[in-house]
CSV table of C-alpha atoms and ligand atoms in Angstrom, one decimal:
chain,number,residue,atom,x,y,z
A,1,UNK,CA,193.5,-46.8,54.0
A,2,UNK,CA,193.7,-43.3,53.5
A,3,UNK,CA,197.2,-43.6,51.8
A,4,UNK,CA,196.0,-45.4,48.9
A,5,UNK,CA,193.0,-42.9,48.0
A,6,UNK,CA,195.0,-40.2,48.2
A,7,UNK,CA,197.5,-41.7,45.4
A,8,UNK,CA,194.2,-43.0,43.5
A,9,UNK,CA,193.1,-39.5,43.4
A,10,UNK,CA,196.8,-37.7,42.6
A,11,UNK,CA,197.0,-40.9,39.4
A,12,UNK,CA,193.6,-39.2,38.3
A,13,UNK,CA,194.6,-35.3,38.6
A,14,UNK,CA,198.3,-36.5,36.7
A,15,UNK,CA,196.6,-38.5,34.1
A,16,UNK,CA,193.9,-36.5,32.5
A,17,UNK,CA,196.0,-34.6,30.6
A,18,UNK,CA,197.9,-36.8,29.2
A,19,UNK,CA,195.1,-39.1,28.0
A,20,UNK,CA,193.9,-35.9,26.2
A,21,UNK,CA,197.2,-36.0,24.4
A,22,UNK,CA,197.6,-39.9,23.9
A,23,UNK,CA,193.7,-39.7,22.1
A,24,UNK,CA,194.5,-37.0,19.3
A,25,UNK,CA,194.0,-38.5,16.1
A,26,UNK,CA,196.5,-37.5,13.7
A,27,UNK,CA,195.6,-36.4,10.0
A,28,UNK,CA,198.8,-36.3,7.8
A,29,UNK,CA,197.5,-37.9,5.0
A,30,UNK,CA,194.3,-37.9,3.1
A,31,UNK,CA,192.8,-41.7,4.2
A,32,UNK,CA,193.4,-40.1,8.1
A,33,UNK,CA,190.4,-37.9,7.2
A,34,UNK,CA,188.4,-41.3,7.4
A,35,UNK,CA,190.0,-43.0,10.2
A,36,UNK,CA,189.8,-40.4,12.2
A,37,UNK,CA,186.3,-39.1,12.1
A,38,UNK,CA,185.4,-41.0,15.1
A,39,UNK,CA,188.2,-39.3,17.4
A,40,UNK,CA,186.8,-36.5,19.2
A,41,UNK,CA,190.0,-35.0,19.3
A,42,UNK,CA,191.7,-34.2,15.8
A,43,UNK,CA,194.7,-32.4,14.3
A,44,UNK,CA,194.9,-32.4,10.5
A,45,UNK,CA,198.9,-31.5,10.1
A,46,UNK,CA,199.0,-29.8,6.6
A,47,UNK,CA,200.5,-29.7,3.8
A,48,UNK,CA,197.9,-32.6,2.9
A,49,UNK,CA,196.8,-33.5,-0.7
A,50,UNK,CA,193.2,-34.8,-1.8
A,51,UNK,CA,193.1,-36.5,-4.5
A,52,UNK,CA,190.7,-35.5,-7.2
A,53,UNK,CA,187.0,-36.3,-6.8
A,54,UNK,CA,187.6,-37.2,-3.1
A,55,UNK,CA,185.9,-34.9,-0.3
A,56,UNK,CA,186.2,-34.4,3.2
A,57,UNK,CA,182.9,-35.9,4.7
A,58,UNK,CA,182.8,-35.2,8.6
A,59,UNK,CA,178.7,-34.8,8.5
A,60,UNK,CA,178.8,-37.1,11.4
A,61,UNK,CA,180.9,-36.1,13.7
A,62,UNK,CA,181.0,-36.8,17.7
A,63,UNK,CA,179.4,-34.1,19.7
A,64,UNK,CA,182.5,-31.9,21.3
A,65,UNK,CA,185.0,-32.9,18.5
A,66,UNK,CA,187.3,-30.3,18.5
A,67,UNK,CA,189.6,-30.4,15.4
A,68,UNK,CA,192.8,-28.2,14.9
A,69,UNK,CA,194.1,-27.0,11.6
A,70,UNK,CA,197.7,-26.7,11.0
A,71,UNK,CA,199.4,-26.0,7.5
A,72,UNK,CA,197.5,-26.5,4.2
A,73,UNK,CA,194.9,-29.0,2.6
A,74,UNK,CA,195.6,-28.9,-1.3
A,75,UNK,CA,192.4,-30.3,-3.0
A,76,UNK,CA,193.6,-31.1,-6.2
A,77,UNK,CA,191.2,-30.3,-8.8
A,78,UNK,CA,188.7,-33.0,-10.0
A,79,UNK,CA,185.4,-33.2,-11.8
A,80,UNK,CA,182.7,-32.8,-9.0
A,81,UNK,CA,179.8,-30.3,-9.3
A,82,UNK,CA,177.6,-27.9,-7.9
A,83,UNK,CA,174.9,-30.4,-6.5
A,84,UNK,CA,177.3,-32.9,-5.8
A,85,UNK,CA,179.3,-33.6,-2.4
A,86,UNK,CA,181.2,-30.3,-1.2
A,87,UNK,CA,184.9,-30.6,-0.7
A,88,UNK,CA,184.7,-30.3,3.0
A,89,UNK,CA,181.3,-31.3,5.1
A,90,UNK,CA,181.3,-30.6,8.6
A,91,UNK,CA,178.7,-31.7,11.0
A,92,UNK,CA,177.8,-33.0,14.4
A,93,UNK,CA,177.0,-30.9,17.9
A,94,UNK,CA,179.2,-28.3,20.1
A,95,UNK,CA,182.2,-28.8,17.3
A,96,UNK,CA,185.0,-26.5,17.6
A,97,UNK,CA,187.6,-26.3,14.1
A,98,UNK,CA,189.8,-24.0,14.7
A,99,UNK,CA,193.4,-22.8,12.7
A,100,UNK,CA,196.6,-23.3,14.5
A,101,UNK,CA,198.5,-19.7,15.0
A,102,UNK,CA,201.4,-20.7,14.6
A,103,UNK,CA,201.1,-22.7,11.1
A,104,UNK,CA,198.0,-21.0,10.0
A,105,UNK,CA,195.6,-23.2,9.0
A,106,UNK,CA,194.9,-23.4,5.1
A,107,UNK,CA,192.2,-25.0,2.5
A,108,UNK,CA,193.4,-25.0,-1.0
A,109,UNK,CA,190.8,-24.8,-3.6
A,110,UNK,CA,192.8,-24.7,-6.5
A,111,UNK,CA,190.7,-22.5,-8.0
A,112,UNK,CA,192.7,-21.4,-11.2
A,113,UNK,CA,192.3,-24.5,-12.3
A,114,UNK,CA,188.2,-24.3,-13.0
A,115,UNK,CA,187.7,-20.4,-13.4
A,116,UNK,CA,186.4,-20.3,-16.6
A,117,UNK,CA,184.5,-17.1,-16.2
A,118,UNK,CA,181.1,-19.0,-16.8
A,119,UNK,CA,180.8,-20.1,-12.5
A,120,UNK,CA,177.6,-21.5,-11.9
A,121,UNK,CA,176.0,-21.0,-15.4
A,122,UNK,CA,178.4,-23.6,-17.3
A,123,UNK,CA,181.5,-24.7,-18.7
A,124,UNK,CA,183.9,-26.2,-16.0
A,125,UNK,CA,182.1,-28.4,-13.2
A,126,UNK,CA,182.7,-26.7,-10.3
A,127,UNK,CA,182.3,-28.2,-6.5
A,128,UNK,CA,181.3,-26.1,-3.4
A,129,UNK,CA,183.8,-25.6,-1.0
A,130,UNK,CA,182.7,-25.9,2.8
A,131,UNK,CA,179.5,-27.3,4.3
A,132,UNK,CA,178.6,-26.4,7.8
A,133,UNK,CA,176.2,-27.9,9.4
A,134,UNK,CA,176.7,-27.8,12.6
A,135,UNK,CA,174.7,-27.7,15.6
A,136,UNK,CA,174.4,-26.5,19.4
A,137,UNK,CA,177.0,-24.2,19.7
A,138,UNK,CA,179.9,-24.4,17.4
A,139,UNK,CA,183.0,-22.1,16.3
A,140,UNK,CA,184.6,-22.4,13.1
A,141,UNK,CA,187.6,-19.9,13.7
A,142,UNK,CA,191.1,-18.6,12.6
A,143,UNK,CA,191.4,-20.5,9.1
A,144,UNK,CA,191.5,-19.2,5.1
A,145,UNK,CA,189.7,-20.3,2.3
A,146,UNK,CA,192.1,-20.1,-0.9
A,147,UNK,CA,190.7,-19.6,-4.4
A,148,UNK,CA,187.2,-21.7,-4.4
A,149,UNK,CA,185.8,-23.1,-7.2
A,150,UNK,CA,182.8,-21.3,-6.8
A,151,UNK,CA,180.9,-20.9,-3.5
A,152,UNK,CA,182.7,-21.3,-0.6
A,153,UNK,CA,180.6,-21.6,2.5
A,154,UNK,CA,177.1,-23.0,2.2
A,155,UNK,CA,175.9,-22.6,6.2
A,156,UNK,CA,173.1,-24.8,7.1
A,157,UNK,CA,172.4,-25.9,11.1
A,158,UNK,CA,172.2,-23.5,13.8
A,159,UNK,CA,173.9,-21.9,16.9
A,160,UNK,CA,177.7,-21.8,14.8
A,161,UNK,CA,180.4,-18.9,14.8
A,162,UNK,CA,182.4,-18.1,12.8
A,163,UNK,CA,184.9,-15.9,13.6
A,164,UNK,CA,188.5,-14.4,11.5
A,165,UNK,CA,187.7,-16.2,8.7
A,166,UNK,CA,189.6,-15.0,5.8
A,167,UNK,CA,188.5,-15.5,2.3
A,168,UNK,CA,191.4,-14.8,-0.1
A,169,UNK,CA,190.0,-15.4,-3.9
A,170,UNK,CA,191.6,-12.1,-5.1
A,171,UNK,CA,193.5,-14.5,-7.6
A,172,UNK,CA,189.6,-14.9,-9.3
A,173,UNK,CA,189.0,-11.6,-10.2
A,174,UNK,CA,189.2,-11.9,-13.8
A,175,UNK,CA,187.5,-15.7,-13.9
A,176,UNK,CA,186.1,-16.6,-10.5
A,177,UNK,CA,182.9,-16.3,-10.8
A,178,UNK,CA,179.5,-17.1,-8.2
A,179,UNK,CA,182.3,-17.6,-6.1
A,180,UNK,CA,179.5,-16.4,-2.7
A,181,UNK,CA,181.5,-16.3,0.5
A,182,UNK,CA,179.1,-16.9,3.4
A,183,UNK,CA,175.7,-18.6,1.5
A,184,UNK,CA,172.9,-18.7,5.2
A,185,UNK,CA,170.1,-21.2,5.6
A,186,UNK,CA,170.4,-21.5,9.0
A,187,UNK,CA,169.3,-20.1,12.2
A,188,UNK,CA,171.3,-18.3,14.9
A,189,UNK,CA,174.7,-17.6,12.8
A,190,UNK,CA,177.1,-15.3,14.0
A,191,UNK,CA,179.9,-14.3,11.2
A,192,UNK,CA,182.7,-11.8,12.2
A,193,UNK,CA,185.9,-10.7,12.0
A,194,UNK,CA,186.5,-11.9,8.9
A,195,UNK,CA,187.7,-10.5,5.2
A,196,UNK,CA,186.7,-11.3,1.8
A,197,UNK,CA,187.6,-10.6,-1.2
A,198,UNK,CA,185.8,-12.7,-3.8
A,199,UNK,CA,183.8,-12.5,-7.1
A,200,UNK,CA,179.9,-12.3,-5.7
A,201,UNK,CA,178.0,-12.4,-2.5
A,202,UNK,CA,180.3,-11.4,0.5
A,203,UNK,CA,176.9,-12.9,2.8
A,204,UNK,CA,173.8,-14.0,1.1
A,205,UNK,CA,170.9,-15.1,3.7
A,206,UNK,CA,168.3,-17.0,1.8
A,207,UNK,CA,166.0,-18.0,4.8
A,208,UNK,CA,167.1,-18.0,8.6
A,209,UNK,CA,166.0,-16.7,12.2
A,210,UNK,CA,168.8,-14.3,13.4
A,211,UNK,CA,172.1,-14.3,11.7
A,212,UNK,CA,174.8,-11.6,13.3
A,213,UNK,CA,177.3,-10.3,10.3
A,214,UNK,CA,179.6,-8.0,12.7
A,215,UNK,CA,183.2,-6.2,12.1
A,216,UNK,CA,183.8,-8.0,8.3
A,217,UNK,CA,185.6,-6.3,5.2
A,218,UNK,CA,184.5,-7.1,2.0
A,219,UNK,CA,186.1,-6.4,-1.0
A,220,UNK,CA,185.8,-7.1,-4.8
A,221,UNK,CA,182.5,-9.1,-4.8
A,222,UNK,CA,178.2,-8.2,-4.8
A,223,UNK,CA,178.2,-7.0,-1.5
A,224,UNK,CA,176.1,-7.6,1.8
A,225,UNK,CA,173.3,-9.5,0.8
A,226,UNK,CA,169.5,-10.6,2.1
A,227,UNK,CA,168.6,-13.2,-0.8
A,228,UNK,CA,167.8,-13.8,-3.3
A,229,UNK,CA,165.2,-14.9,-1.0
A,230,UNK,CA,162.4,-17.2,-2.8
A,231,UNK,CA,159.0,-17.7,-2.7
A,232,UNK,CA,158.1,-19.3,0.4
A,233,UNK,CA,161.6,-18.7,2.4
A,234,UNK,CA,161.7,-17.0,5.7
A,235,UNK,CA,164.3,-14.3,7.0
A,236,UNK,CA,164.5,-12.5,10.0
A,237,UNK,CA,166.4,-10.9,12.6
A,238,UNK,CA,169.4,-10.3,10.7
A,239,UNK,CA,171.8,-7.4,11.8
A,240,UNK,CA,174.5,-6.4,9.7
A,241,UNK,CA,177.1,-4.3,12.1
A,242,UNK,CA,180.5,-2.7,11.8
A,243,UNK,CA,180.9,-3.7,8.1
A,244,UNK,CA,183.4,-2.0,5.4
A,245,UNK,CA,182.2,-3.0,1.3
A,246,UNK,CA,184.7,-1.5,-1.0
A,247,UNK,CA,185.0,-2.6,-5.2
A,248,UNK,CA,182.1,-4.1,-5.1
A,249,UNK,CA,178.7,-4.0,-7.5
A,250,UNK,CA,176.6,-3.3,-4.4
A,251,UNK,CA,177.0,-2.3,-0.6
A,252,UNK,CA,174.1,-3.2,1.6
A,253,UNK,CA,171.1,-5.6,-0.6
A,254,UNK,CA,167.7,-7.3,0.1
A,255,UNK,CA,166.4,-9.1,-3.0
A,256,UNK,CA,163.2,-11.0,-3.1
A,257,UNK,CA,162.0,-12.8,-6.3
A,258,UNK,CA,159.7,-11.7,-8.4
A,259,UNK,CA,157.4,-14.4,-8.4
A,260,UNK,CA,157.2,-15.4,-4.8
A,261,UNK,CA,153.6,-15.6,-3.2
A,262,UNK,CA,154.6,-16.2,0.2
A,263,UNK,CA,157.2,-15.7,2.7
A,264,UNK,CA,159.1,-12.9,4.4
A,265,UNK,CA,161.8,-10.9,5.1
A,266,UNK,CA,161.5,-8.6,8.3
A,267,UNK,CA,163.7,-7.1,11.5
A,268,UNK,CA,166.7,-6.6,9.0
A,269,UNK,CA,169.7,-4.3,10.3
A,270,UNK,CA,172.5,-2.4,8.9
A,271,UNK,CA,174.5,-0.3,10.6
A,272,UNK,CA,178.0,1.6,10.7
A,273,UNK,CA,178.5,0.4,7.0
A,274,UNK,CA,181.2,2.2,5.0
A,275,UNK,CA,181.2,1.8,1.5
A,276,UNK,CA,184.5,2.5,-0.7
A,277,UNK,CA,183.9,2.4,-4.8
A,278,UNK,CA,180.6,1.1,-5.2
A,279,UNK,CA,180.0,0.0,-8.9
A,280,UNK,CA,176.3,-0.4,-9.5
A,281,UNK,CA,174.0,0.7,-5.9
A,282,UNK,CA,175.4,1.8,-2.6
A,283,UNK,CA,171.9,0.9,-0.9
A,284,UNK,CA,169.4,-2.0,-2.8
A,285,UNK,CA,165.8,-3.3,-1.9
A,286,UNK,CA,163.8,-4.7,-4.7
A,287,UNK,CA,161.7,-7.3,-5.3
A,288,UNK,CA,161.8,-8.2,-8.9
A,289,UNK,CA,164.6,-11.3,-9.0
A,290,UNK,CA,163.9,-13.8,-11.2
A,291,UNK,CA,166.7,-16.8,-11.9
A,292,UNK,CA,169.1,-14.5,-10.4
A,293,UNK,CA,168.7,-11.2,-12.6
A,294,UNK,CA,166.3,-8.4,-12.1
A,295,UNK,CA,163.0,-8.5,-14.2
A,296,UNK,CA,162.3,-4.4,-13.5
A,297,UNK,CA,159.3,-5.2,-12.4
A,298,UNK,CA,158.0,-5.5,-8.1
A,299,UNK,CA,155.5,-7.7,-8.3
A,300,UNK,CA,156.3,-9.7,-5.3
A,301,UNK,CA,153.9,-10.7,-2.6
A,302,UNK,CA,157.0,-11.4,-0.1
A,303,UNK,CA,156.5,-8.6,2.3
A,304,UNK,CA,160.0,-6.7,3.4
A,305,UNK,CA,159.4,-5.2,6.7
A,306,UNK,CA,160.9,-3.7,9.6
A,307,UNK,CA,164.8,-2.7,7.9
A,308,UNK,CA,166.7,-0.5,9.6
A,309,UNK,CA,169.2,1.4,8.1
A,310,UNK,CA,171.9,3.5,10.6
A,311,UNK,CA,174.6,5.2,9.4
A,312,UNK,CA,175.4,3.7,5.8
A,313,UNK,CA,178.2,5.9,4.5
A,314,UNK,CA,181.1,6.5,1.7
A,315,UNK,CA,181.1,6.4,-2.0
A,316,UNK,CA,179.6,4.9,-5.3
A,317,UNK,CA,181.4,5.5,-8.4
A,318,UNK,CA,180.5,7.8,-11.0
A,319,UNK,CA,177.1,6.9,-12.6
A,320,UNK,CA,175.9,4.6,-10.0
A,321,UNK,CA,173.0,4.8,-7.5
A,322,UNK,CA,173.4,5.8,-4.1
A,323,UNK,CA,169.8,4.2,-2.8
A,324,UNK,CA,168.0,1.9,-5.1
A,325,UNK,CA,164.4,0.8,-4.3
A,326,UNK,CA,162.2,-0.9,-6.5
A,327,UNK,CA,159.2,-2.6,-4.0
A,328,UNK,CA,155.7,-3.2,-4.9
A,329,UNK,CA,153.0,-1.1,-3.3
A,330,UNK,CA,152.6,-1.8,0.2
A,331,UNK,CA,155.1,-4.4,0.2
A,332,UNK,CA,157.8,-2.9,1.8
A,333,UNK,CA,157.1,-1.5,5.4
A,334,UNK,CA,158.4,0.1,8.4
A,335,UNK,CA,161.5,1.6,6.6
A,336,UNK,CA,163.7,3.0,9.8
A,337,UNK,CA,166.3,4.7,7.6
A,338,UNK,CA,168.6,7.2,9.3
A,339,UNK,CA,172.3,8.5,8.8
A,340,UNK,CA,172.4,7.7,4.9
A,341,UNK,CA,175.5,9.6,3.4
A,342,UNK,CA,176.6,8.0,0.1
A,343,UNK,CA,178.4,10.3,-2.3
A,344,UNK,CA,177.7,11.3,-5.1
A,345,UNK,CA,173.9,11.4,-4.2
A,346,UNK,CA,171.4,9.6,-6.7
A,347,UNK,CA,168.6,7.6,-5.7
A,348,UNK,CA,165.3,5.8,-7.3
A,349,UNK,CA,163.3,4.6,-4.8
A,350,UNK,CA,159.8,3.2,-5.5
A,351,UNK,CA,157.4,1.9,-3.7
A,352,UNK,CA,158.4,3.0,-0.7
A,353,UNK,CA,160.9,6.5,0.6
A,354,UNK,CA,162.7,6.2,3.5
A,355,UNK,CA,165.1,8.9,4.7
A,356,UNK,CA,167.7,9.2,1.8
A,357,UNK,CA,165.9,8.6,-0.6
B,1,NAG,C1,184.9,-2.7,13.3
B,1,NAG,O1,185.5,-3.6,12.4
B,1,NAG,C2,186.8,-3.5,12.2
B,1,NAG,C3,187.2,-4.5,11.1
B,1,NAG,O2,186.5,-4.1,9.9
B,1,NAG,C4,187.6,-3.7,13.4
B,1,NAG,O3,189.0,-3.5,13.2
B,1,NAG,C5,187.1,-2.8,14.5
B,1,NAG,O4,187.7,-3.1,15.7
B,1,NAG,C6,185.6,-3.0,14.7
B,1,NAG,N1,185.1,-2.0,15.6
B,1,NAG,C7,184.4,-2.3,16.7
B,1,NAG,C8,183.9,-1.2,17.5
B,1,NAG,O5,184.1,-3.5,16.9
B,2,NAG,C1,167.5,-11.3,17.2
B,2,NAG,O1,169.0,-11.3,17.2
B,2,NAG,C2,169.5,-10.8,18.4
B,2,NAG,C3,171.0,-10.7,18.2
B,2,NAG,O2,171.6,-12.0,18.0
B,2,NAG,C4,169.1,-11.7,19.5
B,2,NAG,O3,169.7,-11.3,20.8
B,2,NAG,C5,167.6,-11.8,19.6
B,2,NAG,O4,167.3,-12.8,20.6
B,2,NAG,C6,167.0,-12.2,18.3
B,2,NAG,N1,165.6,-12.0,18.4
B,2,NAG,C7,164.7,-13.0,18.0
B,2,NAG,C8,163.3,-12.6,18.1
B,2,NAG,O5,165.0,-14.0,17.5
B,3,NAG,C1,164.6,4.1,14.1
B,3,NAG,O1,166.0,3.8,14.2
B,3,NAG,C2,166.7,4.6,15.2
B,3,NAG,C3,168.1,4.4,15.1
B,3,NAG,O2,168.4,3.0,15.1
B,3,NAG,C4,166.1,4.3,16.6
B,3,NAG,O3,166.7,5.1,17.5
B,3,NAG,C5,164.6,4.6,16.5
B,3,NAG,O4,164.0,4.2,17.8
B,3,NAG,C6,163.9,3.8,15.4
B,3,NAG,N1,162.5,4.2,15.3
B,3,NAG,C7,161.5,3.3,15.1
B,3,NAG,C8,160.1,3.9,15.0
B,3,NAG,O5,161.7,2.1,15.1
């Protein structure tokens, strides 16, 4: 009697692993990206084409899928826009999507192909590139994003990582444009690790309850970013950590819009931020966005409260702000600002005059 059991048990202990194995689904080509969105176990094996106007739609996935990314996904350009589908949704619970080491993992934008300088405002319809919206707690890790054709993550969900990401649109730099790399509404977001170079937000957090942005570089974009945050829209608990912003318009930003009547943005961090070459302002708070440009004016009733600033250092170029405030009276609150050495020094600050000012 005993014989038997013990054999049951060792047929268990040899056989889980393999049944791991024998359950991968395999995506080599682009119809596997249908068939196997039910697996919880996937490896796409790159180099994989999709045709135009065809997306990646994993919104759904099985809670634990963990999907591994080896070689490259070529998404060949189409016709698609802004509001439409994204090239590449991801969604479902505890999801892991990781790149393989060994044959890193690569989504192809094809970007080139709709830079047309105008990004978001015209010309060439342009889709998104990657939609998370995970749940639980998921990692998005060890991947690139080549040349998007304008924003490249829009983060929605909560409780994802998403660690050594790299974001190589360096190739845009003369016609990429809006091309955002980490767009937040979403709640308990960690970024880091990761490197950007791209043609406007490096992070823009337009309404979400703690979001961690730690150990990044940034290069060539707009800079760190809370917001545009609109009227209505809640942010908090955001710390910025560890960060390096160099060619870039701005360093460290929080932009509310001009017209908002309600809504907040508090308990915002940034802290051990170098900045190399920055264009326009090293340091930004105002509250006078309207359609995405500055009106000049802080009327906002959007309180900003509670920012912290530690240790924000490095260099703006010739001509260019080192802080730049522009809040309406008794708006802006509890400014915690310590450690502030941009050179050359030249501030405006209105509205409120927190250390280096
Ligand atoms: C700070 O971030 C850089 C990458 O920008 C990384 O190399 C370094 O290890 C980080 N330092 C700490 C203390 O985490
Ligand atoms: C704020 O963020 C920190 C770091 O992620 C987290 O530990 C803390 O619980 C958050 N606080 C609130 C009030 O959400
Ligand atoms: C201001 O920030 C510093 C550095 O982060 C911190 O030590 C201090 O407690 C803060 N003060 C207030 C009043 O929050």
């Amino acid at each position: 009697m005993i014989l038997p059991k013990l054999l049951f048990l060792a047929s268990l202990v040899i056989s889980a692993p393999l049944d791991a194995r024998a359950t991968t689904c395999v995506v080599s080509t682009y119809a596997d990206f249908a068939s196997c969105a039910s697996s919880t176990n996937i490896h796409i094996e790159g180099p994989i084409t999709v045709p135009a106007n065809e997306v990646i739609d994993w919104s759904k996935l099985s809670s634990g899928t963990q999907i591994l990314l080896s070689g490259t996904v070529t998404f060949t350009k189409g016709t698609l826009t802004e509001s439409g589908p994204k090239l590449i949704t991801v969604g479902g619970s505890d999801i892991t999507f990781k790149g393989d080491s060994s044959n890193p993992g690569i989504l192809d934008g094809q970007g080139a192909s709709y830079w047309d300088g105008e990004g978001s405002n015209g010309g060439v319809p342009k889709p998104k590139f990657f939609r998370v919206e995970t749940t639980g707690t998921s990692l998005f890790s060890n991947f690139k994003i080549l040349n998007a054709p304008v924003q490249a993550f829009s983060i929605g969900g909560s409780g994802t990582t998403l660690d050594h990401i790299t974001f190589d649109n360096s190739a845009g730099d003369a016609l990429g444009h809006n091309t955002d790399g980490f767009d937040v509404s979403a709640d308990s977001i960690t970024i880091q690790n990761s490197w950007v170079h791209n043609q406007d937000d490096c992070l823009a957090v337009n309404s979400a309850n703690t979001v961690n942005f730690l150990n990044n570089i940034c290069i060539g974009g707009h800079g760190i970013s809370i917001g545009s945050v609109a009227s209505g829209a809640v942010v908090e608990n955001v710390t910025v950590k560890n960060c390096t912003v160099q060619s870039s318009t701005f360093g460290a930003r929080i932009k509310t819009d001009y017209e908002a009547t309600s809504g907040s943005v508090s308990s915002i961090t940034y802290e051990d931020i170098t900045l190399v070459d920055i264009s326009s302002m090293g340091i930004v708070v105002r509250q006078d966005y309207e359609n995405g440009s500055p009106t000049g004016k802080a009327v906002s009733k959007m309180p900003i409260t509670d920012v912290t600033m530690t240790n924000i250092h490095g260099t703006v170029t010739s001509g260019a702000y080192s802080v730049f405030i522009l809040c309406a009276t008794g708006e802006c609150t509890d400014f915690n600002w310590s450690e502030i050495n941009i050179t050359p020094k030249d501030t405006s600050c209105s509205g409120v005059t927190p250390t280096g000012c």
